[in-house]
XYZ file of C-alpha atoms in Angstrom:
776
model
C 32.889 117.315 81.164
C 34.997 114.963 83.128
C 38.563 114.611 84.110
C 40.397 111.632 85.433
C 43.497 110.989 87.588
C 45.070 107.607 86.846
C 46.685 105.483 89.535
C 50.375 104.676 89.476
C 49.609 100.939 89.546
C 47.267 100.227 86.625
C 47.730 96.463 87.040
C 45.194 96.624 89.833
C 42.528 97.580 87.304
C 41.683 94.848 84.782
C 40.630 97.342 82.109
C 44.116 98.847 81.980
C 46.137 95.670 81.983
C 46.178 94.734 78.323
C 47.732 97.814 76.778
C 47.690 100.851 79.058
C 51.055 102.262 80.053
C 51.584 103.395 83.673
C 50.531 107.002 84.232
C 51.464 109.495 86.900
C 48.752 110.258 89.454
C 48.844 113.854 88.197
C 47.677 112.911 84.712
C 44.027 113.861 84.398
C 41.762 113.556 81.337
C 38.987 116.110 81.083
C 35.727 115.591 79.234
C 33.958 118.617 77.778
C 30.882 119.308 75.617
C 30.929 122.384 73.407
C 28.925 124.058 70.663
C 25.256 123.469 69.945
C 23.426 120.802 71.923
C 22.159 117.525 70.514
C 20.678 114.290 71.811
C 23.163 111.633 72.837
C 25.589 113.966 74.617
C 24.582 112.641 78.013
C 25.300 109.048 77.008
C 28.843 110.079 76.077
C 29.256 112.013 79.345
C 27.973 109.074 81.383
C 30.237 106.543 79.677
C 33.353 108.696 79.961
C 32.743 109.412 83.638
C 32.014 105.815 84.588
C 34.852 104.251 82.609
C 37.184 106.868 84.060
C 36.038 106.019 87.565
C 36.248 102.316 86.772
C 39.950 102.667 86.001
C 40.540 104.342 89.356
C 40.550 107.857 87.967
C 39.198 111.029 89.466
C 36.599 112.585 87.225
C 35.366 116.168 86.905
C 32.464 117.848 85.183
C 33.218 121.105 83.367
C 29.978 123.020 83.090
C 29.121 125.425 80.269
C 31.750 124.245 77.800
C 34.799 126.381 77.024
C 33.291 129.194 79.078
C 33.429 126.962 82.137
C 36.975 126.038 81.252
C 37.941 129.730 81.159
C 35.960 130.784 84.236
C 36.994 127.791 86.371
C 35.831 127.749 89.973
C 32.505 126.019 90.505
C 32.310 125.266 86.785
C 34.818 122.436 87.263
C 33.464 119.949 89.791
C 34.195 116.332 90.721
C 31.823 113.785 89.176
C 30.591 110.624 90.863
C 29.022 107.390 89.674
C 25.624 108.486 90.931
C 25.854 111.957 89.383
C 25.492 110.519 85.883
C 22.563 108.267 86.765
C 19.165 108.704 85.055
C 20.609 110.853 82.267
C 20.620 108.446 79.303
C 17.060 109.340 78.309
C 17.591 113.110 78.592
C 18.122 115.247 75.512
C 20.717 118.001 75.317
C 23.458 117.942 77.935
C 22.981 118.114 81.690
C 26.363 119.804 82.177
C 25.593 122.645 79.836
C 27.195 123.796 76.630
C 28.007 127.326 75.488
C 29.809 129.156 72.734
C 32.709 131.106 74.197
C 34.306 134.231 72.710
C 36.875 134.341 75.516
C 38.389 131.016 74.483
C 39.067 132.393 71.001
C 41.588 134.794 72.488
C 45.008 133.825 73.796
C 44.214 135.510 77.116
C 41.133 133.324 77.513
C 43.078 130.189 76.688
C 45.713 131.180 79.283
C 42.984 131.321 81.936
C 41.726 127.891 80.849
C 45.268 126.486 80.974
C 45.787 127.919 84.460
C 42.606 126.271 85.714
C 43.664 122.901 84.294
C 47.212 123.099 85.616
C 45.992 123.908 89.124
C 43.907 120.721 89.034
C 46.690 118.668 87.428
C 44.655 118.098 84.264
C 46.737 117.153 81.221
C 44.219 115.236 79.130
C 41.231 116.770 77.408
C 38.244 114.995 75.863
C 35.965 117.249 73.826
C 32.568 116.519 72.346
C 31.338 118.899 69.662
C 31.578 119.833 66.001
C 34.549 120.863 63.861
C 34.720 124.339 65.450
C 34.911 122.969 68.979
C 37.471 120.343 68.006
C 39.574 122.868 66.083
C 39.643 125.076 69.174
C 40.737 122.146 71.304
C 43.562 121.294 68.942
C 44.744 124.926 68.901
C 44.742 124.813 72.693
C 46.945 121.721 72.581
C 49.320 123.263 70.046
C 49.784 126.368 72.205
C 50.004 124.482 75.485
C 53.774 124.757 76.011
C 53.741 128.468 75.202
C 50.801 129.081 77.511
C 52.649 127.386 80.374
C 55.724 129.565 79.771
C 53.601 132.711 79.859
C 51.808 131.551 83.012
C 55.124 130.898 84.789
C 56.437 134.328 83.756
C 53.258 135.935 85.072
C 53.641 134.102 88.360
C 50.270 132.397 88.008
C 51.699 128.887 88.178
C 54.976 127.548 89.541
C 57.698 125.897 87.504
C 56.973 122.648 89.363
C 53.307 122.824 88.309
C 54.327 123.552 84.733
C 56.677 120.574 84.741
C 53.965 118.219 85.989
C 51.623 119.473 83.257
C 54.177 119.650 80.458
C 51.915 118.291 77.731
C 48.210 118.142 76.903
C 46.546 115.131 75.254
C 43.288 115.579 73.371
C 40.619 113.158 72.178
C 37.454 114.315 70.452
C 33.988 112.872 70.022
C 31.994 114.257 67.146
C 28.524 115.530 67.919
C 26.333 117.255 65.358
C 22.811 116.669 64.093
C 23.973 117.531 60.558
C 26.349 114.541 60.288
C 28.807 116.956 58.688
C 32.141 115.743 60.052
C 34.334 113.700 57.757
C 35.842 110.466 58.981
C 32.764 109.090 60.723
C 29.708 107.339 59.308
C 27.439 108.986 61.877
C 27.846 111.780 64.381
C 26.191 111.668 67.794
C 22.778 113.341 67.580
C 22.023 112.737 63.900
C 19.814 109.687 64.363
C 17.757 111.397 67.082
C 17.243 114.425 64.833
C 15.992 112.112 62.089
C 13.521 110.605 64.563
C 12.103 114.077 65.286
C 11.848 114.902 61.576
C 10.181 111.622 60.607
C 7.643 112.022 63.422
C 6.635 115.349 61.865
C 6.605 113.935 58.338
C 4.293 111.097 59.398
C 1.950 113.560 61.087
C 1.961 115.856 58.055
C 1.372 112.994 55.630
C -2.016 112.117 57.081
C -3.400 115.636 56.794
C -1.823 116.142 53.365
C -3.520 112.986 52.038
C -6.842 114.060 53.483
C -6.776 117.430 51.733
C -4.642 116.617 48.647
C -1.986 119.084 49.648
C 1.640 119.743 48.860
C 3.847 120.081 51.922
C 7.251 121.736 51.947
C 9.345 120.768 54.962
C 12.458 122.771 55.810
C 15.025 120.945 57.929
C 18.371 121.988 59.360
C 21.523 121.666 57.309
C 23.198 124.962 56.450
C 26.211 123.348 54.820
C 25.303 119.642 54.866
C 22.135 118.134 53.441
C 22.350 114.764 55.183
C 19.181 115.243 57.243
C 17.221 116.418 54.214
C 18.484 113.605 51.980
C 17.842 110.757 54.413
C 14.433 112.220 55.264
C 13.550 112.338 51.571
C 14.696 108.756 51.120
C 12.859 107.553 54.232
C 9.534 109.190 53.380
C 9.642 108.873 49.587
C 9.632 112.644 49.033
C 8.977 113.934 45.536
C 11.927 116.322 45.620
C 14.819 117.259 47.908
C 16.999 120.366 47.853
C 20.432 120.025 49.462
C 23.485 122.307 49.375
C 25.801 119.552 48.074
C 23.762 118.950 44.928
C 22.308 122.167 43.488
C 19.544 121.346 40.997
C 20.147 121.640 37.267
C 19.158 124.783 35.441
C 15.452 124.814 34.741
C 14.686 122.880 37.889
C 11.477 124.846 38.316
C 9.950 123.254 35.216
C 11.238 119.818 36.198
C 9.770 120.092 39.698
C 6.352 121.153 38.408
C 6.309 118.297 35.885
C 7.171 115.800 38.581
C 4.474 117.028 40.970
C 1.906 116.979 38.148
C 2.885 113.454 37.110
C 2.590 112.227 40.703
C -0.930 113.629 40.964
C -1.808 112.064 37.601
C -0.690 108.665 38.961
C -3.219 108.999 41.762
C -1.034 110.406 44.536
C -3.004 112.581 46.945
C -0.015 114.392 48.381
C 3.347 115.803 47.448
C 6.244 116.164 49.859
C 9.228 118.410 49.193
C 12.188 118.443 51.610
C 14.443 121.508 51.753
C 17.708 121.854 53.653
C 18.084 125.355 55.089
C 21.322 125.815 53.129
C 19.924 124.742 49.740
C 21.110 126.842 46.820
C 21.088 127.018 43.034
C 24.099 126.451 40.790
C 24.634 130.190 40.789
C 24.966 130.114 44.573
C 21.611 131.778 45.224
C 19.538 130.468 48.161
C 16.523 128.272 47.428
C 14.000 128.887 50.187
C 10.838 127.083 51.196
C 8.832 130.265 50.576
C 10.242 130.508 47.070
C 9.253 126.916 46.326
C 5.772 127.437 47.780
C 5.201 130.453 45.543
C 6.367 128.483 42.510
C 4.046 125.512 43.178
C 1.067 127.714 44.058
C 1.425 130.100 41.101
C 2.168 127.516 38.413
C 0.117 124.528 39.524
C -2.482 125.989 41.831
C -1.855 123.241 44.385
C -2.886 123.828 47.995
C 0.576 124.199 49.515
C 1.801 124.455 53.110
C 5.258 125.136 54.526
C 6.654 123.792 57.795
C 9.992 124.942 59.216
C 11.095 122.536 61.930
C 13.839 124.643 63.490
C 15.262 123.632 66.848
C 12.707 120.901 67.467
C 15.227 118.710 65.600
C 17.830 119.209 68.321
C 15.652 118.215 71.253
C 13.744 115.271 72.570
C 14.706 111.889 73.916
C 17.799 110.443 72.239
C 17.301 107.386 70.072
C 18.717 104.003 71.039
C 21.350 104.348 68.312
C 22.630 107.673 69.692
C 22.764 106.308 73.235
C 24.788 103.313 72.124
C 27.008 105.422 69.870
C 27.639 107.963 72.622
C 28.406 105.198 75.120
C 30.813 103.403 72.798
C 32.568 106.620 71.829
C 32.894 107.624 75.491
C 34.568 104.325 76.339
C 36.898 104.567 73.343
C 37.800 108.166 74.220
C 39.032 107.119 77.660
C 40.982 104.257 76.087
C 42.615 106.664 73.633
C 43.608 109.052 76.416
C 45.093 106.264 78.496
C 47.233 105.191 75.543
C 48.302 108.721 74.612
C 51.907 109.910 74.825
C 53.338 113.424 74.384
C 53.965 112.527 70.732
C 50.468 111.197 70.071
C 48.479 113.517 67.781
C 45.071 114.709 68.878
C 42.528 112.208 67.633
C 38.827 111.803 67.048
C 37.027 108.578 67.938
C 34.431 107.808 65.318
C 32.286 105.096 63.782
C 33.098 103.044 60.687
C 30.314 100.548 60.071
C 29.949 98.938 63.484
C 33.580 99.459 64.456
C 35.140 102.242 66.531
C 38.114 103.914 64.816
C 40.518 106.727 65.652
C 41.403 109.467 63.198
C 43.856 112.393 63.465
C 41.748 115.339 64.613
C 43.267 118.036 62.418
C 43.324 115.741 59.412
C 39.542 115.488 59.727
C 39.058 119.217 60.309
C 41.314 120.227 57.415
C 39.604 117.881 55.000
C 36.179 119.155 56.076
C 37.199 122.802 55.654
C 39.300 122.544 52.480
C 37.677 119.740 50.514
C 33.926 119.430 50.094
C 33.219 115.947 51.407
C 30.752 113.399 50.171
C 31.225 110.113 51.997
C 30.324 106.745 50.566
C 27.122 106.533 52.593
C 25.985 109.983 51.464
C 26.723 109.164 47.842
C 24.838 105.857 48.049
C 21.853 107.621 49.581
C 21.884 110.258 46.853
C 22.150 107.743 44.006
C 19.354 105.605 45.459
C 17.105 108.615 45.915
C 17.695 109.814 42.348
C 16.833 106.398 40.938
C 13.637 106.055 42.948
C 12.421 109.634 42.654
C 13.755 111.186 39.472
C 13.966 108.371 36.933
C 10.836 107.691 34.884
C 9.974 104.069 34.046
C 11.123 103.145 30.521
C 8.673 102.606 27.691
C 10.489 99.429 26.589
C 9.922 96.413 28.824
C 12.562 93.820 29.663
C 10.155 90.834 29.551
C 11.522 89.860 32.967
C 9.183 88.977 35.838
C 10.520 89.470 39.361
C 8.513 88.160 42.331
C 8.701 89.637 45.848
C 7.600 87.920 49.042
C 7.781 88.349 52.835
C 8.665 85.377 55.019
C 8.551 84.826 58.786
C 7.318 87.219 61.453
C 6.426 90.755 60.363
C 8.669 93.668 61.273
C 8.860 97.396 60.672
C 10.739 98.277 57.488
C 9.605 95.304 55.406
C 7.256 97.505 53.396
C 10.009 100.037 52.692
C 12.103 97.235 51.188
C 9.178 96.009 49.093
C 8.447 99.525 47.825
C 12.048 100.151 46.811
C 12.351 96.753 45.121
C 9.121 97.239 43.187
C 9.998 100.708 41.972
C 13.578 99.804 41.121
C 12.324 96.799 39.168
C 9.845 98.933 37.227
C 12.628 101.438 36.471
C 14.658 98.518 35.059
C 11.700 97.656 32.811
C 10.715 94.497 34.703
C 7.220 93.333 35.593
C 6.998 93.083 39.364
C 4.885 90.377 41.010
C 3.669 90.415 44.605
C 3.447 87.071 46.394
C 1.025 87.163 49.302
C 1.394 85.114 52.508
C 4.920 83.864 51.969
C 5.738 80.411 50.625
C 2.116 79.369 51.186
C 1.038 82.042 48.734
C 3.734 81.017 46.259
C 2.511 77.421 46.404
C -1.164 78.399 46.168
C -0.733 80.923 43.362
C -1.518 84.050 45.395
C 0.532 86.087 42.945
C -0.424 89.321 41.215
C 1.274 92.267 39.482
C 2.254 95.141 41.753
C 2.581 98.652 40.338
C 4.349 101.927 41.048
C 1.319 103.519 42.684
C 0.412 100.396 44.673
C 3.448 100.845 46.898
C 3.017 104.594 47.343
C 3.362 105.570 51.002
C 4.627 102.149 52.108
C 7.877 103.399 53.670
C 6.091 104.592 56.816
C 3.884 101.529 57.271
C 4.760 98.931 59.878
C 4.201 95.191 59.558
C 3.829 93.489 56.194
C 1.255 94.667 53.662
C 1.937 91.596 51.497
C 1.273 89.289 54.418
C 3.808 86.859 55.804
C 3.960 83.355 57.267
C 6.633 81.202 58.885
C 5.947 78.152 56.687
C 9.030 76.727 54.955
C 8.880 75.520 51.331
C 10.281 71.983 51.723
C 6.838 70.303 51.709
C 5.486 72.446 48.874
C 8.293 72.325 46.344
C 6.186 70.659 43.641
C 3.470 73.335 43.827
C 6.041 76.142 44.062
C 7.891 74.929 40.978
C 4.632 74.735 39.041
C 3.690 78.316 39.942
C 7.157 79.631 39.121
C 6.623 78.170 35.650
C 2.959 79.237 35.432
C 3.646 82.876 36.304
C 6.922 82.846 34.373
C 8.962 84.070 37.363
C 12.563 84.794 36.405
C 13.921 86.035 39.753
C 12.874 86.053 43.389
C 13.298 88.576 46.220
C 12.755 86.989 49.662
C 12.407 89.471 52.533
C 12.340 88.057 56.043
C 14.137 86.553 59.010
C 15.716 83.179 59.685
C 12.827 81.411 57.881
C 13.644 83.424 54.761
C 17.267 82.307 54.981
C 16.388 78.632 55.531
C 13.642 78.798 52.898
C 16.124 80.181 50.398
C 18.490 77.321 51.185
C 15.701 74.789 50.605
C 14.890 76.325 47.218
C 18.567 76.174 46.248
C 18.808 72.530 47.303
C 15.697 71.789 45.257
C 17.418 72.957 42.072
C 18.762 69.424 41.610
C 15.220 68.115 41.213
C 13.259 71.120 39.948
C 14.704 73.066 37.047
C 12.192 75.869 37.693
C 14.148 76.719 40.855
C 17.190 77.612 38.761
C 16.522 81.327 38.918
C 18.480 84.081 40.703
C 17.345 84.647 44.288
C 18.245 87.185 46.947
C 17.372 87.107 50.653
C 17.014 90.464 52.444
C 17.308 90.065 56.264
C 14.246 91.535 57.973
C 13.577 90.490 61.558
C 13.558 92.096 65.000
C 15.818 89.268 66.226
C 18.758 90.323 64.016
C 19.739 86.670 63.690
C 20.207 86.163 59.930
C 23.702 84.920 58.975
C 25.543 87.152 56.538
C 24.459 90.512 57.931
C 25.443 92.590 60.942
C 22.007 94.226 60.944
C 18.495 93.226 59.919
C 15.628 95.454 58.882
C 13.260 95.880 61.835
C 15.794 95.413 64.634
C 16.330 99.156 65.101
C 12.590 99.810 65.476
C 12.260 96.991 68.017
C 15.311 98.261 69.894
C 13.830 101.750 70.170
C 10.525 100.293 71.345
C 12.267 98.348 74.128
C 14.423 101.334 75.082
C 11.492 103.753 75.331
C 9.560 101.208 77.413
C 12.530 100.777 79.753
C 12.716 104.567 80.109
C 9.162 104.614 81.402
C 9.857 101.682 83.687
C 12.944 103.354 85.156
C 10.964 106.544 85.684
C 8.407 104.562 87.628
C 11.150 102.937 89.692
C 12.786 106.301 90.348
C 9.520 107.606 91.757
C 8.803 104.666 94.065
C 12.438 103.912 95.017
C 13.873 100.498 95.923
C 12.279 98.722 92.997
C 13.777 96.305 90.463
C 12.120 95.580 87.111
C 12.596 92.300 85.233
C 11.885 92.826 81.515
C 11.649 90.022 78.956
C 12.578 90.877 75.368
C 12.086 89.071 72.079
C 14.869 87.684 69.922
C 14.487 83.912 69.994
C 17.918 82.577 70.952
C 19.644 85.743 69.738
C 20.553 88.189 72.521
C 21.017 91.230 70.297
C 17.907 93.085 71.489
C 18.511 92.375 75.172
C 22.170 93.401 74.971
C 21.763 96.586 72.955
C 18.633 97.651 74.840
C 20.539 97.025 78.065
C 23.286 99.381 76.902
C 20.804 101.989 75.636
C 18.588 101.893 78.729
C 21.322 101.513 81.357
C 20.365 98.026 82.549
C 22.111 96.337 85.466
C 22.211 92.983 83.660
C 21.010 91.372 80.423
C 20.680 87.581 80.311
C 21.199 86.018 76.874
C 21.616 82.537 75.430
C 25.039 83.238 73.882
C 26.585 84.071 77.258
C 25.874 81.174 79.585
C 24.929 81.988 83.170
C 24.266 79.933 86.275
C 22.957 80.351 89.804
C 26.247 81.885 90.948
C 25.921 84.587 88.311
C 22.372 85.292 89.438
C 23.625 85.503 92.992
C 26.266 88.062 91.957
C 23.617 90.143 90.195
C 21.348 90.098 93.235
C 24.278 91.127 95.416
C 25.048 93.950 93.014
C 21.494 95.283 93.365
C 21.588 94.972 97.145
C 24.690 97.172 97.188
C 23.126 99.571 94.708
C 20.169 100.149 97.022
C 22.615 101.561 99.573
C 23.461 104.408 97.184
C 21.281 107.264 95.999
C 20.360 105.182 92.906
C 17.636 103.034 94.428
C 16.327 101.220 91.363
C 17.289 98.353 89.102
C 16.614 97.138 85.567
C 17.227 93.546 84.456
C 16.664 92.377 80.879
C 16.206 88.759 79.874
C 16.139 87.412 76.336
C 13.124 85.124 75.940
C 15.167 81.965 75.218
C 18.252 82.767 77.261
C 17.811 79.694 79.454
C 15.185 76.947 79.528
C 15.255 76.620 83.315
C 16.062 80.127 84.510
C 12.856 81.535 83.127
C 11.583 85.087 83.551
C 9.273 83.857 86.300
C 12.137 82.048 88.043
C 14.371 85.135 87.959
C 11.494 87.311 89.145
C 10.801 84.961 92.068
C 14.499 84.706 92.934
C 15.013 88.469 92.985
C 11.769 88.971 94.914
C 12.830 86.505 97.599
C 16.409 87.715 97.949
C 15.378 91.370 97.924
C 12.790 91.114 100.684
C 12.974 94.080 102.992
C 15.429 95.884 100.696
C 13.724 96.102 97.288
C 10.633 94.744 95.615
C 10.289 93.438 92.053
C 8.027 93.927 89.080
C 7.901 91.882 85.878
C 7.200 93.003 82.298
C 6.950 90.773 79.211
C 6.983 93.152 76.233
C 5.763 90.586 73.718
C 4.679 91.451 70.192
C 4.688 95.193 70.729
C 8.362 94.899 69.709
C 7.348 93.796 66.202
C 4.855 96.580 65.615
C 4.836 100.342 65.212
C 6.033 102.647 62.470
C 9.581 101.998 61.282
C 12.424 104.190 62.504
C 14.385 106.366 60.057
C 17.174 103.784 60.060
C 14.858 100.911 59.120
C 13.153 102.969 56.407
C 16.459 104.035 54.934
C 18.052 100.601 55.342
C 15.043 98.828 53.842
C 14.926 101.247 50.918
C 18.596 100.776 50.053
C 18.436 96.997 50.503
C 15.341 96.672 48.306
C 16.798 98.834 45.543
C 20.219 97.140 45.600
C 18.708 93.650 45.523
C 16.871 94.320 42.267
C 19.897 95.952 40.642
C 21.928 92.850 41.563
C 19.233 90.526 40.210
C 19.161 92.483 36.949
C 22.888 91.936 36.452
C 22.655 88.307 37.527
C 19.834 87.682 35.035
C 22.092 88.896 32.224
C 24.790 86.465 33.351
C 22.326 83.567 33.570
C 20.660 84.084 30.188
C 21.384 81.000 28.092
C 19.881 80.061 24.744
C 16.801 82.185 25.138
C 16.082 81.264 28.763
C 17.188 81.923 32.343
C 19.215 79.173 33.987
C 20.960 79.875 37.317
C 22.448 77.002 39.296
C 25.743 78.387 40.603
C 26.136 79.133 44.340
C 26.541 82.874 43.698
C 23.132 83.080 42.003
C 21.349 82.745 45.366
C 22.663 85.180 47.960
C 21.946 86.976 51.207
C 22.234 90.727 50.876
C 23.718 91.888 54.160
C 25.557 94.743 55.794
C 29.101 93.851 56.744
C 30.768 96.683 58.668
C 30.019 99.601 56.306
C 29.256 97.848 53.010
C 26.256 96.032 51.549
C 27.534 92.684 50.286
C 26.076 89.622 48.578
C 27.078 86.276 50.082
C 26.002 82.907 48.665
C 23.457 81.125 50.847
C 25.393 77.877 50.636
C 28.601 79.472 51.949
C 26.834 80.837 55.027
C 25.807 77.385 56.248
C 29.148 76.905 58.022
C 28.535 80.026 60.110
C 25.014 78.988 61.114
C 23.728 77.335 64.272
C 20.555 75.884 62.757
C 19.351 74.390 66.022
C 19.235 77.758 67.754
C 18.662 79.854 64.635
C 21.594 82.205 65.116
C 24.938 82.926 63.405
C 27.954 81.341 65.069
C 29.818 84.662 65.048
C 28.084 87.855 66.190
C 29.919 91.184 66.304
C 27.825 92.764 69.070
C 28.957 90.240 71.713
C 32.156 92.267 72.146
C 30.067 95.232 73.293
C 28.575 93.380 76.277
C 31.482 94.155 78.657
C 30.808 97.875 78.145
C 27.283 97.446 79.497
C 28.621 95.617 82.564
C 31.333 98.170 83.247
C 28.827 101.024 83.005
C 26.640 99.120 85.475
C 29.621 98.987 87.892
C 30.601 95.337 87.637
C 34.264 94.544 88.201
C 35.040 92.595 85.039
C 37.823 92.358 82.505
C 37.430 94.172 79.181
C 38.909 92.507 76.111
C 41.155 95.188 74.629
C 42.800 92.945 72.040
C 40.906 94.682 69.242
C 41.076 98.298 70.383
C 40.786 100.932 67.674
C 43.981 101.899 65.858
C 44.720 105.281 64.333
C 43.523 105.486 60.742
C 43.601 108.254 58.132
C 40.962 110.212 56.286
C 40.485 109.432 52.610
C 39.725 112.582 50.683
C 36.985 112.449 48.089
C 35.793 115.446 46.142
C 32.175 115.929 45.308
C 31.011 115.303 41.724
C 30.681 119.083 41.402
C 34.359 119.546 42.206
C 33.579 122.092 44.916
């Protein structure tokens, strides 16, 4: 919890200059964490404290949530820059969180108001779920009345009441259930998914060994998001969630499905159950009930695992650290803009953009209208198609080929699996092309079946094999094999080579008629450098690998003191990994190609570390993208820092290398790859209908060869040819990259005195109500 006093001359602080009105020195925002704990809280605390201090504010911690607010005293303490150091990697919240019965009473809220007034606090930032945020808004609504009562009771003076005449509130939503409307993701959800998937992967190996059925119960009393995304990410046979009670007779349907899966050669069955799952009659569906059903009817060896609070703990994921940091910054911005007439708001995430929503509008919609957001609905529809739809008996006579291009990355196999199964559901014959364009030219093509791709979602790398070779020199052979194997459509999964290779195939249409087939490129690369998409499959896994490695490095530095680590990351010329890992790991600097730097900048960074060693935080972390500068190499920077830091700090160097491409995919990459693979085949199916002419497929329009990418919050298809204008082919990066605007946040949190571009700060939006298909 933190609170901030703003200076009377905000022009002296570059962050304030663009849009912040002058505030009285008595205006103080307060940051609080309430309700159940979750990973990512500390990132939000750290960001709010440091941005508050950066603006010249005085910041306080409020320990133990609303209880600390009511009790006051030592529970409300000043925070410093150093006090939030080394907390990014910690789960839970270091300032404590507690449910508070006292705050539910008017007497308790009067005590809390008295404590705030005595400290001059008139701005409140709350992190928690809908209950915590509802309580905060009630506090704000009653504020004037509470002050009147406090003056009458002689507990505050009229002058104090006048200085604290209004209370501004900004909320940050934290919940592992992702059950708050108005935001795509709540802080803590991604970390909880990491814990669940770790267990699923461990269970899968033993289940396959013994041919067992495993029932996994996850949290989600009123929201089945965790259960649904887990089911999608691990290819579960069945999922029970409170939003979608199963149809009558589900017991027979479940047993048939499990039997059919075993008949297809599957050695395990996985069933995911949300703790709040229920039937259409409103009766609970428990894991024990399902176990008894499977054991009695099918005789399968069945085990039940209830995860419980393990989902709340552990190290926060890179996504939650970045989300918490961004929301913390935006919360301070919202408080600095607030006026007495400004409604309490929630800062949330829409795609990759921060937005502000009226707090009570969100709470009322969540409590009155059963919400199913677009993301949830897409996940549900994709899961149903891949898990509950049987392949048709009638074939379409369409052959769709799938191939991986470029360097391997985690999540590729999830995309292949989803594409294969979606194609089979559409009645198509699916063909696997091994070893990229080389394999397409050499005829390394074979049918791939439903059971072949079983269990692929959790596998890293590329099972199909992949190479960086481009098709330009093999177009004759490729065209011959497209005709020989009667390929009607092509799914290309990969990085920048996949994008360029797709362009070369499109350009070859003028000479080779066989190339006139629909094509779709799915971005999959740790570098996240494919034009047409904000995110690429594999980048999240690589980012988490870098972040966890930096955590270990920082721990080492914290133990030895006065040590600076120089870490080189992958990414080619794209600085995405270095930037986002720098934000997630709390780096002091991240050198990238897109943001030019010179010897003066290096000198400033060295000076920054020299000053840092005078504080209690005697360690440093510097990230460098591998191609950030041809002359200022990792060795050069290491030698420079080592020389300039002599007698004050010593340096160590780490080149992470190909470990960033390996490992099991994160929940995000599994889910993202699954949705991208499924959507690509559905799009190809529709495009094939459009391109059917006189008994054959002929596609030569620009929109018949597209990149499937994520733009903000939507998956969109963009013609390859149209993306050329936004491509720097020499350096293999898009010309416009959304994440560059986040870089100033990393620098501010590292205590650099820089200007923050506030020209695109989040505006207040409104919640769109959408009832569930069940009309609940």
